Amino acid sequence: ASFNQITSGLQLQTGIERPSKPFLIGIAGGTASGKSSVCAKIIEQLKHIDSDGQKVVIISQDSFYRDLNEEEKKKASKGEFNFDHPDAFDYSRMLQALKDLAASKSTLIPKYNYISCAREEGGDLLEQPDVIFAEGILTFYFKEIRDMFHMKLFVDTDADTRLARRVARDVQERGRDLEHILNQYTTLVKPAFEEFCLPTKKYADVIIPRGADNIVAIDLIVQHIHELLRPSKNHFFSLPDVSESLYG
Ligand code: CTP
């Protein structure tokens, strides 16, 4: 009788459902900290060690910038609209998209244009990915979104490195001039980083100094994700408490 109790106990324990799939990873960090590069490096390395071919996608919080009214558009064209404030985002749409993906439903991710500061027609239809990376400056700011992540990473890159990258990027890719960029950075981006983004670092499971250059941190994270996603490791295997059946 004791043996039966032990074996049935074991089956019960191993029958615990595997960690919910899809697997959601949140990545936060200041502007131009290297969030996208960190995601790309993790995905690249996962591809090499994961032969099961998991479907992996990256979604950016920037896709969920809300529409602006006429007055806000004028401000944006002068670098005076605060795109680093939580109110700049369509929070409910992002939450719904993540909920859809978490429930293995397909979802449409809007496309954002940084030059017109508006959403474009259409978007990208995502269909049932296995692993979702969601990156953005304020991905840990909203509790309901933050609580959906199975793993939270914060990319911690020095502010001067970030500003240097941001200047280059905004000139080359976002059609901005230097005065606009520096004015926006000093009056809006930096204060909002300190007020809304930096305090969310405490929610991270792993903080990655120097971002994508930190190959040791990225290696460790890749190994951990790989372990979590391996089917055989997806059972929380623990011995049942047999003391009662054996000695009780
Ligand atoms: N932003 C902007 N104009 C817009 C919309 C957003 O200047 N119309 C800026 C915001 O000021 C915010 C930044 O875009 O600071 C958010 O994008 P960022 O995190 O810098 O870009 P990623 O490529 O996601 O970041 P990373 O370089 O870390 O990968």
GROMACS .gro file of C-alpha atoms and ligand atoms in nm:
model
  277
    1ALA     CA    1   0.000   0.000   0.000
    2SER     CA    2   0.284   0.233   0.087
    3PHE     CA    3   0.451   0.169  -0.249
    4ASN     CA    4   0.128   0.248  -0.435
    5GLN     CA    5   0.085   0.564  -0.243
    6ILE     CA    6   0.440   0.667  -0.328
    7THR     CA    7   0.406   0.596  -0.700
    8SER     CA    8   0.071   0.764  -0.731
    9GLY     CA    9   0.217   1.058  -0.546
   10LEU     CA   10   0.497   1.073  -0.801
   11GLN     CA   11   0.256   1.069  -1.091
   12LEU     CA   12   0.060   1.348  -0.939
   13GLN     CA   13   0.368   1.561  -0.894
   14THR     CA   14   0.498   1.503  -1.245
   15GLY     CA   15   0.152   1.566  -1.386
   16ILE     CA   16   0.176   1.933  -1.293
   17GLU     CA   17   0.128   2.135  -1.609
   18ARG     CA   18   0.439   2.264  -1.779
   19PRO     CA   19   0.506   2.637  -1.738
   20SER     CA   20   0.252   2.812  -1.951
   21LYS     CA   21   0.338   2.839  -2.315
   22PRO     CA   22   0.395   3.079  -2.487
   23PHE     CA   23   0.688   3.193  -2.280
   24LEU     CA   24   0.690   3.571  -2.231
   25ILE     CA   25   1.011   3.764  -2.170
   26GLY     CA   26   1.000   4.137  -2.090
   27ILE     CA   27   1.299   4.359  -2.164
   28ALA     CA   28   1.317   4.714  -2.031
   29GLY     CA   29   1.589   4.978  -2.024
   30GLY     CA   30   1.650   5.339  -2.119
   31THR     CA   31   1.641   5.475  -2.471
   32ALA     CA   32   1.907   5.326  -2.699
   33SER     CA   33   2.031   5.098  -2.422
   34GLY     CA   34   2.048   4.806  -2.666
   35LYS     CA   35   1.721   4.628  -2.583
   36SER     CA   36   1.662   4.519  -2.943
   37SER     CA   37   2.022   4.399  -2.981
   38VAL     CA   38   1.999   4.198  -2.659
   39CYS     CA   39   1.681   4.029  -2.789
   40ALA     CA   40   1.844   3.959  -3.125
   41LYS     CA   41   2.154   3.806  -2.963
   42ILE     CA   42   1.951   3.584  -2.730
   43ILE     CA   43   1.737   3.463  -3.020
   44GLU     CA   44   2.039   3.400  -3.240
   45GLN     CA   45   2.207   3.187  -2.972
   46LEU     CA   46   1.885   3.003  -2.889
   47LYS     CA   47   1.854   2.904  -3.255
   48HIS     CA   48   2.194   2.737  -3.237
   49ILE     CA   49   2.117   2.523  -2.935
   50ASP     CA   50   1.746   2.463  -2.978
   51SER     CA   51   1.678   2.204  -3.243
   52ASP     CA   52   1.302   2.199  -3.178
   53GLY     CA   53   1.259   2.517  -3.380
   54GLN     CA   54   1.050   2.725  -3.142
   55LYS     CA   55   0.869   3.016  -3.305
   56VAL     CA   56   1.018   3.328  -3.151
   57VAL     CA   57   0.901   3.688  -3.202
   58ILE     CA   58   1.005   4.031  -3.074
   59ILE     CA   59   0.743   4.293  -3.012
   60SER     CA   60   0.828   4.653  -2.932
   61GLN     CA   61   0.636   4.876  -2.697
   62ASP     CA   62   0.694   5.153  -2.953
   63SER     CA   63   0.437   4.981  -3.177
   64PHE     CA   64   0.180   5.084  -2.918
   65TYR     CA   65   0.232   5.459  -2.919
   66ARG     CA   66  -0.115   5.616  -2.920
   67ASP     CA   67  -0.250   5.849  -3.187
   68LEU     CA   68  -0.184   6.220  -3.132
   69ASN     CA   69  -0.428   6.509  -3.173
   70GLU     CA   70  -0.337   6.808  -3.390
   71GLU     CA   71  -0.184   7.010  -3.108
   72GLU     CA   72   0.024   6.713  -2.991
   73LYS     CA   73   0.144   6.652  -3.348
   74LYS     CA   74   0.271   7.010  -3.367
   75LYS     CA   75   0.458   6.963  -3.041
   76ALA     CA   76   0.603   6.632  -3.162
   77SER     CA   77   0.742   6.794  -3.476
   78LYS     CA   78   0.942   7.032  -3.255
   79GLY     CA   79   1.060   6.763  -3.010
   80GLU     CA   80   0.826   6.898  -2.742
   81PHE     CA   81   0.588   6.606  -2.705
   82ASN     CA   82   0.672   6.369  -2.422
   83PHE     CA   83   0.708   6.025  -2.584
   84ASP     CA   84   0.877   5.896  -2.268
   85HIS     CA   85   0.576   5.943  -2.043
   86PRO     CA   86   0.347   5.643  -1.973
   87ASP     CA   87   0.050   5.844  -2.113
   88ALA     CA   88   0.208   5.839  -2.461
   89PHE     CA   89   0.126   5.469  -2.495
   90ASP     CA   90  -0.194   5.285  -2.580
   91TYR     CA   91  -0.165   5.070  -2.273
   92SER     CA   92  -0.488   4.872  -2.321
   93ARG     CA   93  -0.399   4.776  -2.676
   94MET     CA   94  -0.059   4.646  -2.570
   95LEU     CA   95  -0.211   4.455  -2.281
   96GLN     CA   96  -0.471   4.301  -2.513
   97ALA     CA   97  -0.206   4.199  -2.767
   98LEU     CA   98  -0.002   4.029  -2.495
   99LYS     CA   99  -0.313   3.860  -2.356
  100ASP     CA  100  -0.399   3.729  -2.703
  101LEU     CA  101  -0.049   3.593  -2.752
  102ALA     CA  102  -0.041   3.442  -2.404
  103ALA     CA  103  -0.366   3.262  -2.486
  104SER     CA  104  -0.208   3.134  -2.811
  105LYS     CA  105  -0.440   3.352  -3.020
  106SER     CA  106  -0.314   3.546  -3.319
  107THR     CA  107  -0.292   3.924  -3.282
  108LEU     CA  108  -0.224   4.229  -3.497
  109ILE     CA  109   0.073   4.440  -3.389
  110PRO     CA  110   0.044   4.800  -3.515
  111LYS     CA  111   0.330   4.950  -3.717
  112TYR     CA  112   0.470   5.280  -3.591
  113ASN     CA  113   0.637   5.547  -3.798
  114TYR     CA  114   0.886   5.765  -3.604
  115ILE     CA  115   0.903   6.025  -3.879
  116SER     CA  116   0.531   6.097  -3.899
  117CYS     CA  117   0.489   6.009  -3.526
  118ALA     CA  118   0.180   5.805  -3.618
  119ARG     CA  119   0.069   5.448  -3.673
  120GLU     CA  120   0.078   5.318  -4.028
  121GLU     CA  121  -0.199   5.127  -4.207
  122GLY     CA  122  -0.215   4.756  -4.136
  123GLY     CA  123   0.038   4.599  -3.904
  124ASP     CA  124   0.202   4.262  -3.846
  125LEU     CA  125  -0.014   3.961  -3.778
  126LEU     CA  126   0.152   3.736  -3.522
  127GLU     CA  127   0.033   3.380  -3.512
  128GLN     CA  128   0.089   3.167  -3.207
  129PRO     CA  129   0.454   3.220  -3.125
  130ASP     CA  130   0.614   2.992  -2.864
  131VAL     CA  131   0.843   3.259  -2.721
  132ILE     CA  132   0.767   3.632  -2.711
  133PHE     CA  133   1.020   3.904  -2.632
  134ALA     CA  134   0.849   4.234  -2.546
  135GLU     CA  135   1.093   4.525  -2.532
  136GLY     CA  136   1.048   4.891  -2.449
  137ILE     CA  137   1.138   5.175  -2.215
  138LEU     CA  138   0.832   5.121  -1.995
  139THR     CA  139   0.752   4.749  -2.032
  140PHE     CA  140   0.768   4.704  -1.652
  141TYR     CA  141   0.582   5.025  -1.570
  142PHE     CA  142   0.225   4.893  -1.601
  143LYS     CA  143   0.162   4.627  -1.338
  144GLU     CA  144  -0.079   4.421  -1.543
  145ILE     CA  145   0.170   4.397  -1.829
  146ARG     CA  146   0.467   4.343  -1.598
  147ASP     CA  147   0.293   4.055  -1.423
  148MET     CA  148   0.249   3.869  -1.751
  149PHE     CA  149   0.622   3.811  -1.802
  150HIS     CA  150   0.781   3.483  -1.702
  151MET     CA  151   1.122   3.647  -1.713
  152LYS     CA  152   1.218   4.013  -1.682
  153LEU     CA  153   1.547   4.160  -1.805
  154PHE     CA  154   1.669   4.518  -1.762
  155VAL     CA  155   1.936   4.649  -1.995
  156ASP     CA  156   2.156   4.887  -1.798
  157THR     CA  157   2.377   5.095  -2.026
  158ASP     CA  158   2.552   5.420  -1.929
  159ALA     CA  159   2.357   5.735  -2.011
  160ASP     CA  160   2.637   5.888  -2.220
  161THR     CA  161   2.660   5.576  -2.437
  162ARG     CA  162   2.283   5.583  -2.480
  163LEU     CA  163   2.275   5.951  -2.572
  164ALA     CA  164   2.556   5.906  -2.827
  165ARG     CA  165   2.366   5.618  -2.989
  166ARG     CA  166   2.040   5.805  -2.978
  167VAL     CA  167   2.183   6.109  -3.155
  168ALA     CA  168   2.324   5.892  -3.435
  169ARG     CA  169   2.002   5.691  -3.468
  170ASP     CA  170   1.764   5.987  -3.462
  171VAL     CA  171   1.966   6.171  -3.727
  172GLN     CA  172   2.005   5.867  -3.955
  173GLU     CA  173   1.675   5.686  -3.909
  174ARG     CA  174   1.426   5.932  -3.768
  175GLY     CA  175   1.501   6.245  -3.972
  176ARG     CA  176   1.574   6.471  -3.674
  177ASP     CA  177   1.826   6.749  -3.636
  178LEU     CA  178   2.072   6.783  -3.351
  179GLU     CA  179   1.900   7.073  -3.178
  180HIS     CA  180   1.566   6.888  -3.176
  181ILE     CA  181   1.730   6.570  -3.040
  182LEU     CA  182   1.927   6.738  -2.762
  183ASN     CA  183   1.637   6.959  -2.658
  184GLN     CA  184   1.400   6.660  -2.642
  185TYR     CA  185   1.661   6.456  -2.456
  186THR     CA  186   1.739   6.709  -2.184
  187THR     CA  187   1.387   6.838  -2.125
  188LEU     CA  188   1.181   6.518  -2.168
  189VAL     CA  189   1.370   6.192  -2.229
  190LYS     CA  190   1.616   6.212  -1.941
  191PRO     CA  191   1.374   6.334  -1.671
  192ALA     CA  192   1.115   6.073  -1.777
  193PHE     CA  193   1.381   5.800  -1.770
  194GLU     CA  194   1.461   5.892  -1.412
  195GLU     CA  195   1.098   5.920  -1.308
  196PHE     CA  196   0.936   5.625  -1.488
  197CYS     CA  197   1.191   5.383  -1.632
  198LEU     CA  198   1.476   5.363  -1.382
  199PRO     CA  199   1.249   5.282  -1.084
  200THR     CA  200   1.126   4.971  -1.273
  201LYS     CA  201   1.476   4.819  -1.264
  202LYS     CA  202   1.386   4.667  -0.928
  203TYR     CA  203   1.132   4.440  -1.097
  204ALA     CA  204   1.395   4.276  -1.318
  205ASP     CA  205   1.507   3.918  -1.259
  206VAL     CA  206   1.835   3.993  -1.433
  207ILE     CA  207   2.007   4.328  -1.489
  208ILE     CA  208   2.241   4.330  -1.788
  209PRO     CA  209   2.517   4.590  -1.757
  210ARG     CA  210   2.649   4.716  -2.094
  211GLY     CA  211   2.370   4.547  -2.288
  212ALA     CA  212   2.449   4.340  -2.595
  213ASP     CA  213   2.826   4.360  -2.533
  214ASN     CA  214   2.781   4.154  -2.218
  215ILE     CA  215   2.831   3.810  -2.367
  216VAL     CA  216   2.860   3.638  -2.028
  217ALA     CA  217   2.518   3.762  -1.916
  218ILE     CA  218   2.364   3.678  -2.251
  219ASP     CA  219   2.512   3.326  -2.244
  220LEU     CA  220   2.370   3.265  -1.897
  221ILE     CA  221   2.027   3.393  -1.996
  222VAL     CA  222   2.026   3.176  -2.311
  223GLN     CA  223   2.118   2.866  -2.109
  224HIS     CA  224   1.841   2.939  -1.861
  225ILE     CA  225   1.575   2.995  -2.127
  226HIS     CA  226   1.687   2.678  -2.304
  227GLU     CA  227   1.652   2.476  -1.982
  228LEU     CA  228   1.305   2.619  -1.918
  229LEU     CA  229   1.186   2.543  -2.268
  230ARG     CA  230   1.320   2.187  -2.289
  231PRO     CA  231   1.014   1.959  -2.284
  232SER     CA  232   1.169   1.708  -2.042
  233LYS     CA  233   1.251   1.987  -1.798
  234ASN     CA  234   0.904   2.128  -1.805
  235HIS     CA  235   0.785   1.909  -1.520
  236PHE     CA  236   0.839   2.031  -1.171
  237PHE     CA  237   0.967   1.697  -1.048
  238SER     CA  238   0.971   1.664  -0.674
  239LEU     CA  239   0.942   1.368  -0.445
  240PRO     CA  240   0.614   1.343  -0.258
  241ASP     CA  241   0.612   1.368   0.114
  242VAL     CA  242   0.617   0.994   0.197
  243SER     CA  243   0.675   1.020   0.571
  244GLU     CA  244   0.308   0.965   0.651
  245SER     CA  245   0.257   0.663   0.428
  246LEU     CA  246   0.579   0.495   0.542
  247TYR     CA  247   0.580   0.574   0.910
  248GLY     CA  248   0.238   0.713   0.989
  249CTP     N1  249   1.042   5.848  -2.967
  249CTP     C1  250   1.060   5.961  -3.043
  249CTP     N2  251   0.964   5.996  -3.132
  249CTP     C2  252   0.852   5.922  -3.148
  249CTP     C3  253   0.832   5.806  -3.070
  249CTP     C4  254   0.931   5.771  -2.979
  249CTP     O1  255   1.162   6.029  -3.029
  249CTP     N3  256   0.761   5.959  -3.237
  249CTP     C5  257   1.148   5.810  -2.870
  249CTP     C6  258   1.107   5.832  -2.726
  249CTP     O2  259   1.155   5.957  -2.685
  249CTP     C7  260   1.172   5.714  -2.651
  249CTP     C8  261   1.228   5.626  -2.761
  249CTP     O3  262   1.174   5.673  -2.883
  249CTP     O4  263   1.277   5.757  -2.568
  249CTP     C9  264   1.187   5.480  -2.741
  249CTP     O5  265   1.257   5.400  -2.829
  249CTP     P1  266   1.394   5.331  -2.781
  249CTP     O6  267   1.370   5.253  -2.659
  249CTP     O7  268   1.502   5.432  -2.778
  249CTP     O8  269   1.420   5.238  -2.907
  249CTP     P2  270   1.456   5.084  -2.915
  249CTP     O9  271   1.513   5.061  -3.052
  249CTP    O10  272   1.340   5.003  -2.873
  249CTP    O11  273   1.568   5.075  -2.803
  249CTP     P3  274   1.708   5.000  -2.798
  249CTP    O12  275   1.805   5.089  -2.868
  249CTP    O13  276   1.735   4.987  -2.652
  249CTP    O14  277   1.692   4.870  -2.869
   0.00000   0.00000   0.00000
